[in-house]
């Protein structure tokens, strides 16, 4: 199969920006309207790999996406970070005063609320997708309505940036994971990060014991997230990301944790690609 | 000031259900259209306490709400859990076959997707608030359109439950916190849980060291959540919930962690109120 990358949203979205920067080439894209569709694209082999937002510095982990990776046994084969810069986009030749409405995804509207509140004459209208709105404004030559989106979207749909970097929190870094259906062979020397999942009884010190093993084996914890397992009260599952310099250290930790924790699962082993 | 409770959404929402069950009396309600408004209601003393959803078993922590509690130094003074049961609601006398559209909050639509996909003739329309939609259908006697909501909403707006418990994951427990602007004195003997926040350097084993102290002091960890501090790479903040039987044990842990961690902050000390 030809290399094709599934993204959430359409071309010009932040997911598309990740494809351009991570793969450094113009690959075929499968535009998916939801994260479920994105997983479906991989499972049905409509695409070879997928890019999925997994956490950001404002909203934290996107837990439903962790659940999707876990449920469908997808492989995390890489990661990429980009700063989310939102801009107010409209047809060329318009001023801010001409804009009566801003259409965008509720999350994008929320991210730009401080800016938007300075313009009470502008009505906020919730929409499905940020890039799709930009595309519609461009295709249908809609005046008086602005979209919120990336520089990539502005360029792609030939819209003017009426106001740059309008998100409230200026430094909103988002982490994306690169996914595949089957395991992709990565040379051991290139593996420096792993995403793990395990379950623990609600016994005092059980998590501390696991973290001690990780620390003894020279693993650095870059992320930890507990999730109550509702069907079995007082049991917890943990999603943990670790980085390491020597693969053998990680291998040793793995073999110990496998014995100490329940339902130990490796979501992926890949190259650490920090911000 | 008279006792008044701020909730997110309107009467008949899950937040309202928490008020009815937690306070066991019919208190005055301040209906807030967003979590930001809910915080504003407390800060401007339009309400004495507030109920805020903080995590659920599907989507995990609602990190922006943690950020709000932290930013405005609100006090967590209690907690309450309810199972989220979504129902398809419409005017009495209609059948499922009569329904052409379902209007609801995107999150509620998502929670019920498996059910809704069985009825491809029903169009899904995103709306702001689940209970508000139920109220509108009731007030304006709208036929052909259904809402998604709780039993409380069905009762309050005299709608018929066309299909009960339609959410995909049958056991979706949601945890709410009870908030106040100022600290509320709770007798020490009644305090058995605490919500803590602290920062750590990205030094190997630093989190394990803190968890060891907690374990030594007989604290049980019920929740842990890391958040990268984007302004200072490789530094992390942690939100941790602990339960304990003896307040003195907790006090001892507190005094040690205060020395070991940076920016140690107590978001609240309250009565453990498990599922």
Coordinates of C-alpha atoms in Angstrom, one line a residue:
Chain A
X1 CA 0.0 0.0 0.0
X2 CA 1.1 3.5 -0.8
X3 CA 2.0 5.6 2.2
X4 CA -1.1 7.5 3.4
X5 CA -1.5 9.3 6.7
X6 CA -4.8 9.6 8.5
X7 CA -5.4 13.0 10.2
X8 CA -8.2 14.3 12.3
X9 CA -9.8 17.2 10.4
X10 CA -9.0 18.4 6.9
X11 CA -5.9 19.8 5.2
X12 CA -4.8 23.0 6.9
X13 CA -5.6 21.6 10.4
X14 CA -3.0 21.3 13.1
X15 CA -2.9 17.6 12.5
X16 CA -2.0 18.3 8.9
X17 CA 0.7 20.7 10.0
X18 CA 2.2 17.8 12.0
X19 CA 2.3 15.6 8.9
X20 CA 4.2 18.3 7.0
X21 CA 6.7 18.8 9.8
X22 CA 7.2 15.2 11.0
X23 CA 7.4 13.4 7.7
X24 CA 9.1 16.4 5.9
X25 CA 7.4 15.4 2.7
X26 CA 4.0 15.8 1.0
X27 CA 2.3 12.5 1.7
X28 CA -1.2 11.4 0.7
X29 CA -3.7 12.4 3.5
X30 CA -6.9 10.6 4.7
X31 CA -9.0 13.4 6.2
X32 CA -11.1 11.9 9.1
X33 CA -13.9 13.8 10.7
X34 CA -13.4 12.3 14.2
X35 CA -10.8 10.4 16.2
X36 CA -13.0 7.2 15.8
X37 CA -12.8 7.6 12.0
X38 CA -9.1 8.1 12.3
X39 CA -8.8 4.7 14.1
X40 CA -11.1 3.1 11.5
X41 CA -8.9 4.4 8.7
X42 CA -5.9 2.5 10.2
X43 CA -7.9 -0.6 11.0
X44 CA -9.4 -0.8 7.5
X45 CA -6.0 -0.1 6.1
X46 CA -7.2 3.0 4.2
X47 CA -4.0 4.6 5.7
X48 CA -0.6 3.2 6.8
X49 CA -0.1 5.6 9.7
X50 CA -2.1 8.2 11.6
X51 CA -1.4 11.4 13.5
X52 CA -3.4 11.9 16.7
X53 CA -3.4 14.7 19.3
X54 CA -2.9 13.1 22.7
X55 CA -2.3 16.0 25.2
X56 CA -1.8 19.7 25.4
X57 CA -0.6 22.1 28.0
X58 CA -4.0 23.6 28.7
X59 CA -6.5 20.7 28.7
X60 CA -4.0 17.9 29.6
X61 CA -4.4 14.4 28.3
X62 CA -7.1 13.6 25.8
X63 CA -8.1 10.4 27.7
X64 CA -10.6 9.2 25.1
X65 CA -7.7 9.0 22.7
X66 CA -5.6 6.9 25.1
X67 CA -8.7 4.6 25.4
X68 CA -8.9 4.3 21.6
X69 CA -5.2 3.4 21.3
X70 CA -5.6 0.8 24.1
X71 CA -8.9 -0.7 22.9
X72 CA -7.7 -1.3 19.3
X73 CA -4.2 -2.3 20.2
X74 CA -2.6 0.4 18.1
X75 CA 1.1 1.0 18.2
X76 CA 2.6 4.3 19.2
X77 CA 5.7 4.6 16.8
X78 CA 6.6 8.3 17.3
X79 CA 5.7 11.6 18.8
X80 CA 5.7 15.3 17.7
X81 CA 5.0 18.6 19.5
X82 CA 3.8 21.8 18.0
X83 CA 2.7 25.1 19.6
X84 CA -0.9 25.8 18.8
X85 CA -1.1 29.4 17.4
X86 CA -4.6 30.5 16.6
X87 CA -5.2 33.4 14.3
X88 CA -8.4 35.2 13.2
X89 CA -8.8 34.5 9.5
X90 CA -11.1 36.2 6.9
X91 CA -11.3 37.0 3.2
X92 CA -8.7 39.5 2.0
X93 CA -9.6 43.1 2.2
X94 CA -11.7 43.0 5.3
X95 CA -11.0 44.8 8.6
X96 CA -11.8 43.6 12.1
X97 CA -14.7 46.1 12.1
X98 CA -16.3 44.2 9.1
X99 CA -16.5 41.0 11.1
X100 CA -19.9 40.2 12.6
X101 CA -19.5 36.5 13.4
X102 CA -16.7 34.1 14.2
X103 CA -17.4 30.5 13.4
X104 CA -15.2 27.8 14.9
X105 CA -15.0 24.7 17.0
X106 CA -16.0 25.3 20.6
X107 CA -12.5 24.4 21.9
X108 CA -10.9 27.0 19.6
X109 CA -13.5 29.6 20.6
X110 CA -12.7 28.8 24.2
X111 CA -8.9 29.1 23.6
X112 CA -9.4 32.6 22.2
X113 CA -12.0 33.9 24.7
X114 CA -10.0 36.7 26.1
X115 CA -9.4 38.2 22.7
X116 CA -13.0 37.6 21.5
X117 CA -14.4 39.3 24.6
X118 CA -12.7 42.5 23.5
X119 CA -15.1 42.6 20.5
X120 CA -18.6 42.2 22.0
X121 CA -20.2 43.1 18.6
X122 CA -18.8 39.8 17.2
X123 CA -21.2 36.9 17.6
X124 CA -19.6 33.5 18.4
X125 CA -21.0 30.5 16.4
X126 CA -19.9 27.0 17.2
X127 CA -18.9 24.9 14.3
X128 CA -17.5 21.4 13.7
X129 CA -14.0 21.9 12.5
X130 CA -11.7 24.9 12.5
X131 CA -10.0 24.3 9.1
X132 CA -13.3 23.4 7.4
X133 CA -14.8 26.7 8.4
X134 CA -11.8 28.5 6.8
X135 CA -12.2 26.4 3.7
X136 CA -15.9 27.3 3.5
X137 CA -15.3 31.1 3.9
X138 CA -12.7 30.8 1.1
X139 CA -14.7 28.7 -1.3
X140 CA -18.0 30.6 -0.9
X141 CA -16.3 34.0 -0.6
X142 CA -18.2 34.7 2.6
X143 CA -17.7 38.2 4.0
X144 CA -18.4 39.4 7.5
X145 CA -17.6 36.0 9.0
X146 CA -14.1 35.0 10.3
X147 CA -12.6 31.7 11.2
X148 CA -10.0 30.7 13.7
X149 CA -7.1 28.7 12.5
X150 CA -3.4 28.1 11.9
X151 CA -1.0 29.9 9.5
X152 CA -1.1 26.8 7.4
X153 CA -4.9 27.1 7.1
X154 CA -4.5 30.9 6.2
X155 CA -2.1 30.0 3.4
X156 CA -3.9 27.0 2.1
X157 CA -7.3 28.8 1.9
X158 CA -5.8 32.2 0.9
X159 CA -7.3 34.0 3.9
X160 CA -5.9 37.1 5.5
X161 CA -4.7 37.0 9.1
X162 CA -6.7 39.8 10.7
X163 CA -5.2 39.2 14.1
X164 CA -2.3 36.8 14.8
X165 CA -1.8 34.6 17.9
X166 CA -5.1 35.3 19.5
X167 CA -5.2 32.4 21.9
X168 CA -5.3 33.4 25.6
X169 CA -2.5 31.2 26.7
X170 CA 0.3 32.1 24.4
X171 CA 2.4 29.0 24.9
X172 CA -0.1 26.1 24.2
X173 CA 2.1 23.2 23.2
X174 CA 0.3 20.1 21.9
X175 CA 1.7 16.6 21.7
X176 CA 0.8 14.3 18.9
X177 CA 1.5 10.6 18.6
X178 CA 2.2 8.8 15.3
X179 CA 0.2 5.5 15.2
X180 CA 0.3 2.3 13.1
X181 CA -1.9 -0.8 13.1
X182 CA 1.0 -3.2 13.3
X183 CA 4.3 -2.9 15.1
X184 CA 6.9 -1.1 13.1
X185 CA 10.5 -2.3 13.6
X186 CA 12.5 0.5 15.1
X187 CA 16.3 -0.1 15.7
X188 CA 16.9 -0.6 19.4
X189 CA 19.5 2.2 19.4
X190 CA 16.7 4.6 18.2
X191 CA 14.3 3.7 21.0
X192 CA 14.5 6.2 23.9
X193 CA 10.9 6.5 25.1
X194 CA 8.0 4.1 25.9
X195 CA 4.3 4.5 26.7
X196 CA 3.1 1.9 29.2
X197 CA -0.1 0.9 30.8
X198 CA -0.6 -1.2 33.9
X199 CA -3.1 -1.9 36.7
X200 CA -2.6 -1.8 40.4
X201 CA -4.6 -2.8 43.4
X202 CA -5.5 0.0 45.7
X203 CA -2.8 -1.1 48.2
X204 CA -0.8 1.5 50.0
X205 CA 2.6 2.1 48.3
X206 CA 2.0 -0.1 45.2
X207 CA 2.5 2.8 42.8
X208 CA 5.5 4.1 44.8
X209 CA 7.0 0.6 44.5
X210 CA 6.7 0.6 40.7
X211 CA 8.2 4.1 40.5
X212 CA 11.1 3.0 42.7
X213 CA 11.9 0.3 40.2
X214 CA 11.7 2.8 37.3
X215 CA 14.0 5.1 39.2
X216 CA 16.4 2.3 40.1
X217 CA 16.6 1.3 36.4
X218 CA 17.4 4.9 35.4
X219 CA 14.0 5.6 33.7
X220 CA 12.7 9.1 33.7
X221 CA 9.0 9.6 34.1
X222 CA 7.7 12.2 31.7
X223 CA 4.0 11.6 32.3
X224 CA 1.7 9.8 34.7
X225 CA -2.1 9.5 34.7
X226 CA -4.3 7.4 36.9
X227 CA -7.7 6.2 35.8
X228 CA -10.1 4.5 38.1
X229 CA -11.4 1.2 36.7
X230 CA -15.1 1.7 37.5
X231 CA -16.1 -2.0 37.1
X232 CA -13.7 -2.9 39.9
X233 CA -13.8 -0.2 42.6
X234 CA -10.4 0.7 44.3
X235 CA -8.5 -0.6 41.3
X236 CA -6.6 1.8 39.1
X237 CA -5.0 1.8 35.7
X238 CA -2.0 4.0 35.0
X239 CA -0.7 5.5 31.8
X240 CA 3.0 6.2 32.1
X241 CA 5.5 7.6 29.7
X242 CA 9.2 7.0 30.4
X243 CA 12.4 8.1 28.7
X244 CA 15.8 6.3 29.0
X245 CA 19.3 6.4 27.5
X246 CA 20.1 2.7 27.5
X247 CA 17.6 0.2 26.1
X248 CA 18.9 -2.5 28.4
X249 CA 18.0 -0.5 31.5
X250 CA 14.4 -0.2 30.1
X251 CA 14.3 -3.9 29.4
X252 CA 15.3 -4.7 33.0
X253 CA 12.5 -2.4 34.4
X254 CA 10.0 -4.0 32.0
X255 CA 10.7 -7.5 33.2
X256 CA 10.3 -6.4 36.8
X257 CA 7.2 -4.4 36.3
X258 CA 5.6 -7.3 34.3
X259 CA 5.8 -9.3 37.6
X260 CA 4.8 -6.5 40.0
X261 CA 1.8 -5.0 38.1
X262 CA -1.3 -6.5 36.5
X263 CA -2.2 -6.3 32.9
X264 CA 1.1 -4.7 31.9
X265 CA 0.9 -3.4 28.3
X266 CA 3.3 -1.6 26.1
X267 CA 1.5 1.0 24.0
X268 CA 4.6 1.8 22.1
X269 CA 8.4 2.1 22.1
X270 CA 9.8 5.0 20.0
X271 CA 12.3 7.8 19.7
X272 CA 12.0 10.5 22.3
X273 CA 11.2 13.7 20.4
X274 CA 10.9 16.5 23.1
X275 CA 9.6 20.0 22.6
Chain B
X1 CA -26.0 35.7 52.6
X2 CA -28.7 33.1 52.0
X3 CA -27.3 29.7 51.0
X4 CA -27.2 29.6 47.2
X5 CA -25.4 26.9 45.1
X6 CA -23.9 27.7 41.7
X7 CA -24.2 24.9 39.1
X8 CA -23.0 24.5 35.6
X9 CA -26.1 24.3 33.3
X10 CA -29.7 24.8 34.3
X11 CA -32.1 22.9 36.7
X12 CA -32.5 19.3 35.6
X13 CA -28.8 19.0 34.7
X14 CA -26.5 16.5 36.3
X15 CA -25.0 19.3 38.4
X16 CA -28.4 20.0 39.7
X17 CA -28.9 16.4 40.5
X18 CA -25.8 16.5 42.7
X19 CA -27.2 19.5 44.6
X20 CA -30.4 17.6 45.4
X21 CA -28.5 14.5 46.5
X22 CA -25.5 16.1 48.3
X23 CA -27.3 18.8 50.3
X24 CA -30.5 16.7 50.7
X25 CA -32.6 19.9 50.5
X26 CA -34.0 22.2 48.0
X27 CA -31.6 25.1 48.0
X28 CA -31.5 28.2 45.8
X29 CA -29.6 27.6 42.6
X30 CA -27.5 30.0 40.5
X31 CA -27.6 28.6 36.9
X32 CA -24.2 29.3 35.2
X33 CA -23.7 28.8 31.5
X34 CA -20.0 27.9 31.8
X35 CA -17.5 26.8 34.4
X36 CA -15.9 30.2 34.2
X37 CA -19.3 31.8 35.1
X38 CA -19.6 29.3 37.9
X39 CA -16.3 30.5 39.4
X40 CA -17.4 34.1 38.8
X41 CA -20.5 33.4 40.8
X42 CA -18.5 32.3 43.8
X43 CA -15.9 35.1 43.5
X44 CA -18.6 37.8 43.2
X45 CA -20.5 36.1 46.1
X46 CA -23.6 35.6 44.1
X47 CA -23.5 32.1 45.5
X48 CA -22.1 30.6 48.8
X49 CA -20.9 27.3 47.3
X50 CA -20.6 25.7 43.9
X51 CA -20.8 22.2 42.4
X52 CA -18.3 21.4 39.7
X53 CA -17.7 18.2 37.6
X54 CA -14.0 17.3 38.0
X55 CA -13.5 13.9 36.4
X56 CA -15.4 11.0 34.9
X57 CA -14.6 7.4 34.2
X58 CA -14.6 7.9 30.4
X59 CA -12.9 11.2 29.7
X60 CA -10.8 11.3 32.9
X61 CA -9.9 14.6 34.6
X62 CA -11.4 17.8 33.4
X63 CA -8.0 19.6 33.6
X64 CA -9.3 23.1 32.8
X65 CA -11.5 22.8 36.0
X66 CA -8.4 21.9 38.1
X67 CA -6.8 25.0 36.6
X68 CA -9.7 27.2 37.5
X69 CA -9.7 25.9 41.2
X70 CA -5.9 26.5 41.3
X71 CA -5.9 30.0 39.6
X72 CA -8.7 31.5 41.8
X73 CA -7.6 29.7 45.0
X74 CA -11.0 28.1 45.5
X75 CA -11.4 25.6 48.4
X76 CA -12.5 22.0 47.8
X77 CA -14.8 21.3 50.7
X78 CA -16.5 18.1 49.6
X79 CA -17.0 15.6 46.8
X80 CA -19.9 13.6 45.4
X81 CA -20.1 10.9 42.7
X82 CA -23.1 10.1 40.5
X83 CA -23.5 7.6 37.6
X84 CA -24.3 9.5 34.4
X85 CA -27.3 7.8 32.9
X86 CA -28.4 9.4 29.6
X87 CA -32.0 9.0 28.3
X88 CA -33.7 9.9 25.0
X89 CA -36.3 12.5 26.0
X90 CA -39.3 13.8 23.9
X91 CA -42.8 15.2 24.3
X92 CA -45.3 12.6 25.6
X93 CA -47.1 10.5 23.0
X94 CA -44.3 10.3 20.5
X95 CA -42.5 7.1 19.4
X96 CA -38.9 6.7 18.4
X97 CA -40.2 6.6 14.7
X98 CA -41.5 10.1 15.1
X99 CA -38.1 11.5 16.0
X100 CA -36.3 13.2 13.1
X101 CA -33.5 15.0 15.1
X102 CA -31.7 14.8 18.3
X103 CA -30.4 18.1 19.7
X104 CA -27.8 17.9 22.5
X105 CA -24.3 18.9 23.7
X106 CA -21.6 17.3 21.5
X107 CA -20.3 15.4 24.6
X108 CA -23.7 13.9 25.2
X109 CA -24.1 13.0 21.6
X110 CA -20.7 11.3 21.7
X111 CA -21.6 9.4 24.8
X112 CA -24.6 7.9 23.1
X113 CA -23.1 7.3 19.6
X114 CA -23.6 3.5 19.6
X115 CA -27.3 3.9 20.3
X116 CA -27.8 6.8 17.9
X117 CA -26.0 5.0 15.0
X118 CA -28.8 2.4 15.1
X119 CA -31.2 5.1 13.9
X120 CA -29.5 6.5 10.9
X121 CA -32.7 8.4 10.0
X122 CA -32.2 10.6 13.1
X123 CA -30.1 13.7 12.4
X124 CA -27.7 14.8 15.2
X125 CA -27.6 18.5 15.9
X126 CA -25.1 20.0 18.3
X127 CA -26.5 22.2 21.0
X128 CA -25.1 24.1 24.0
X129 CA -26.7 22.4 27.0
X130 CA -28.5 19.1 27.5
X131 CA -31.0 20.3 30.0
X132 CA -31.7 23.5 28.2
X133 CA -32.7 21.6 25.1
X134 CA -35.1 19.5 27.2
X135 CA -36.6 22.7 28.6
X136 CA -37.1 24.2 25.1
X137 CA -38.8 21.1 23.7
X138 CA -41.1 21.1 26.7
X139 CA -41.9 24.9 26.7
X140 CA -42.3 25.2 23.0
X141 CA -44.1 21.8 22.6
X142 CA -41.7 20.8 19.8
X143 CA -42.5 17.5 18.2
X144 CA -40.1 15.4 16.1
X145 CA -37.1 16.5 18.1
X146 CA -35.6 14.6 21.1
X147 CA -33.1 15.7 23.7
X148 CA -30.6 13.7 25.7
X149 CA -30.8 14.0 29.5
X150 CA -31.2 12.7 33.0
X151 CA -34.3 11.3 34.7
X152 CA -34.3 14.5 36.7
X153 CA -34.6 16.5 33.5
X154 CA -37.4 14.2 32.2
X155 CA -39.3 14.7 35.4
X156 CA -38.7 18.4 35.6
X157 CA -39.7 19.2 32.0
X158 CA -42.4 16.6 31.8
X159 CA -40.8 14.7 29.0
X160 CA -41.2 11.0 28.2
X161 CA -38.2 8.7 28.3
X162 CA -38.3 7.1 24.8
X163 CA -35.2 5.1 25.5
X164 CA -33.5 4.7 28.9
X165 CA -29.8 4.4 29.6
X166 CA -28.6 5.0 26.0
X167 CA -25.0 5.9 26.8
X168 CA -22.5 3.5 25.2
X169 CA -20.5 2.9 28.4
X170 CA -23.2 1.8 30.9
X171 CA -21.1 2.6 34.0
X172 CA -20.0 6.2 33.6
X173 CA -19.4 7.5 37.1
X174 CA -18.7 11.3 37.4
X175 CA -17.0 12.9 40.3
X176 CA -18.1 16.4 41.4
X177 CA -16.3 18.7 43.9
X178 CA -18.1 21.1 46.2
X179 CA -16.3 24.5 46.2
X180 CA -16.3 27.6 48.3
X181 CA -14.5 30.9 48.0
X182 CA -13.1 30.9 51.6
X183 CA -12.0 28.0 53.7
X184 CA -14.9 26.3 55.5
X185 CA -14.0 24.9 58.9
X186 CA -14.5 21.2 58.9
X187 CA -13.9 19.3 62.2
X188 CA -10.5 17.4 62.0
X189 CA -12.2 14.1 62.8
X190 CA -14.3 14.6 59.6
X191 CA -11.4 15.2 57.3
X192 CA -10.3 12.0 55.5
X193 CA -9.3 13.2 52.1
X194 CA -7.1 15.9 50.6
X195 CA -6.4 17.4 47.1
X196 CA -2.9 18.5 46.8
X197 CA -0.8 20.2 44.1
X198 CA 3.0 20.4 43.9
X199 CA 5.8 20.9 41.5
X200 CA 8.9 18.8 41.0
X201 CA 12.1 19.1 39.0
X202 CA 12.5 16.5 36.3
X203 CA 15.0 14.6 38.4
X204 CA 14.9 10.8 38.4
X205 CA 13.0 9.4 41.3
X206 CA 11.7 12.7 42.7
X207 CA 8.1 11.6 42.4
X208 CA 8.9 8.2 43.7
X209 CA 10.5 9.9 46.8
X210 CA 7.3 11.8 47.5
X211 CA 5.1 8.8 47.0
X212 CA 7.3 6.9 49.4
X213 CA 6.7 9.6 52.1
X214 CA 2.9 9.3 51.5
X215 CA 3.1 5.5 51.7
X216 CA 5.2 5.7 54.9
X217 CA 2.7 8.1 56.4
X218 CA -0.2 5.7 55.6
X219 CA -1.8 7.9 52.9
X220 CA -3.6 6.2 50.1
X221 CA -3.3 7.7 46.7
X222 CA -6.6 7.8 44.9
X223 CA -5.6 10.0 42.0
X224 CA -2.5 11.3 40.3
X225 CA -2.1 13.5 37.3
X226 CA 1.0 15.1 35.9
X227 CA 1.0 18.3 33.9
X228 CA 4.0 19.7 32.1
X229 CA 4.7 23.3 33.1
X230 CA 5.3 24.6 29.6
X231 CA 7.1 27.8 30.6
X232 CA 9.8 25.8 32.3
X233 CA 10.5 22.7 30.3
X234 CA 11.2 19.5 32.1
X235 CA 9.4 20.7 35.2
X236 CA 6.1 19.1 36.1
X237 CA 3.2 19.9 38.4
X238 CA 1.2 17.1 40.0
X239 CA -2.4 17.0 41.2
X240 CA -2.7 14.3 43.8
X241 CA -5.7 13.1 45.9
X242 CA -5.0 11.1 49.1
X243 CA -7.2 9.5 51.7
X244 CA -6.2 8.7 55.2
X245 CA -7.7 7.4 58.5
X246 CA -5.8 9.5 61.0
X247 CA -5.4 13.2 60.5
X248 CA -2.1 13.3 62.3
X249 CA -0.6 10.9 59.7
X250 CA -1.6 13.3 57.0
X251 CA -0.2 16.3 58.9
X252 CA 3.1 14.6 59.1
X253 CA 3.2 13.8 55.4
X254 CA 2.2 17.4 54.7
X255 CA 5.1 18.8 56.7
X256 CA 7.7 16.6 54.9
X257 CA 6.3 17.1 51.4
X258 CA 6.3 20.9 52.0
X259 CA 10.1 20.6 52.3
X260 CA 10.7 18.1 49.5
X261 CA 8.4 19.6 46.8
X262 CA 8.1 23.1 45.3
X263 CA 5.0 25.3 45.4
X264 CA 3.1 22.8 47.6
X265 CA -0.5 23.8 47.8
X266 CA -3.5 22.3 49.4
X267 CA -6.6 22.6 47.2
X268 CA -8.8 21.3 49.9
X269 CA -9.2 19.0 52.9
X270 CA -12.6 17.3 53.2
X271 CA -14.6 14.1 54.0
X272 CA -13.8 11.1 51.8
X273 CA -17.1 10.3 50.0
X274 CA -16.4 7.3 47.7
X275 CA -18.6 5.9 45.1

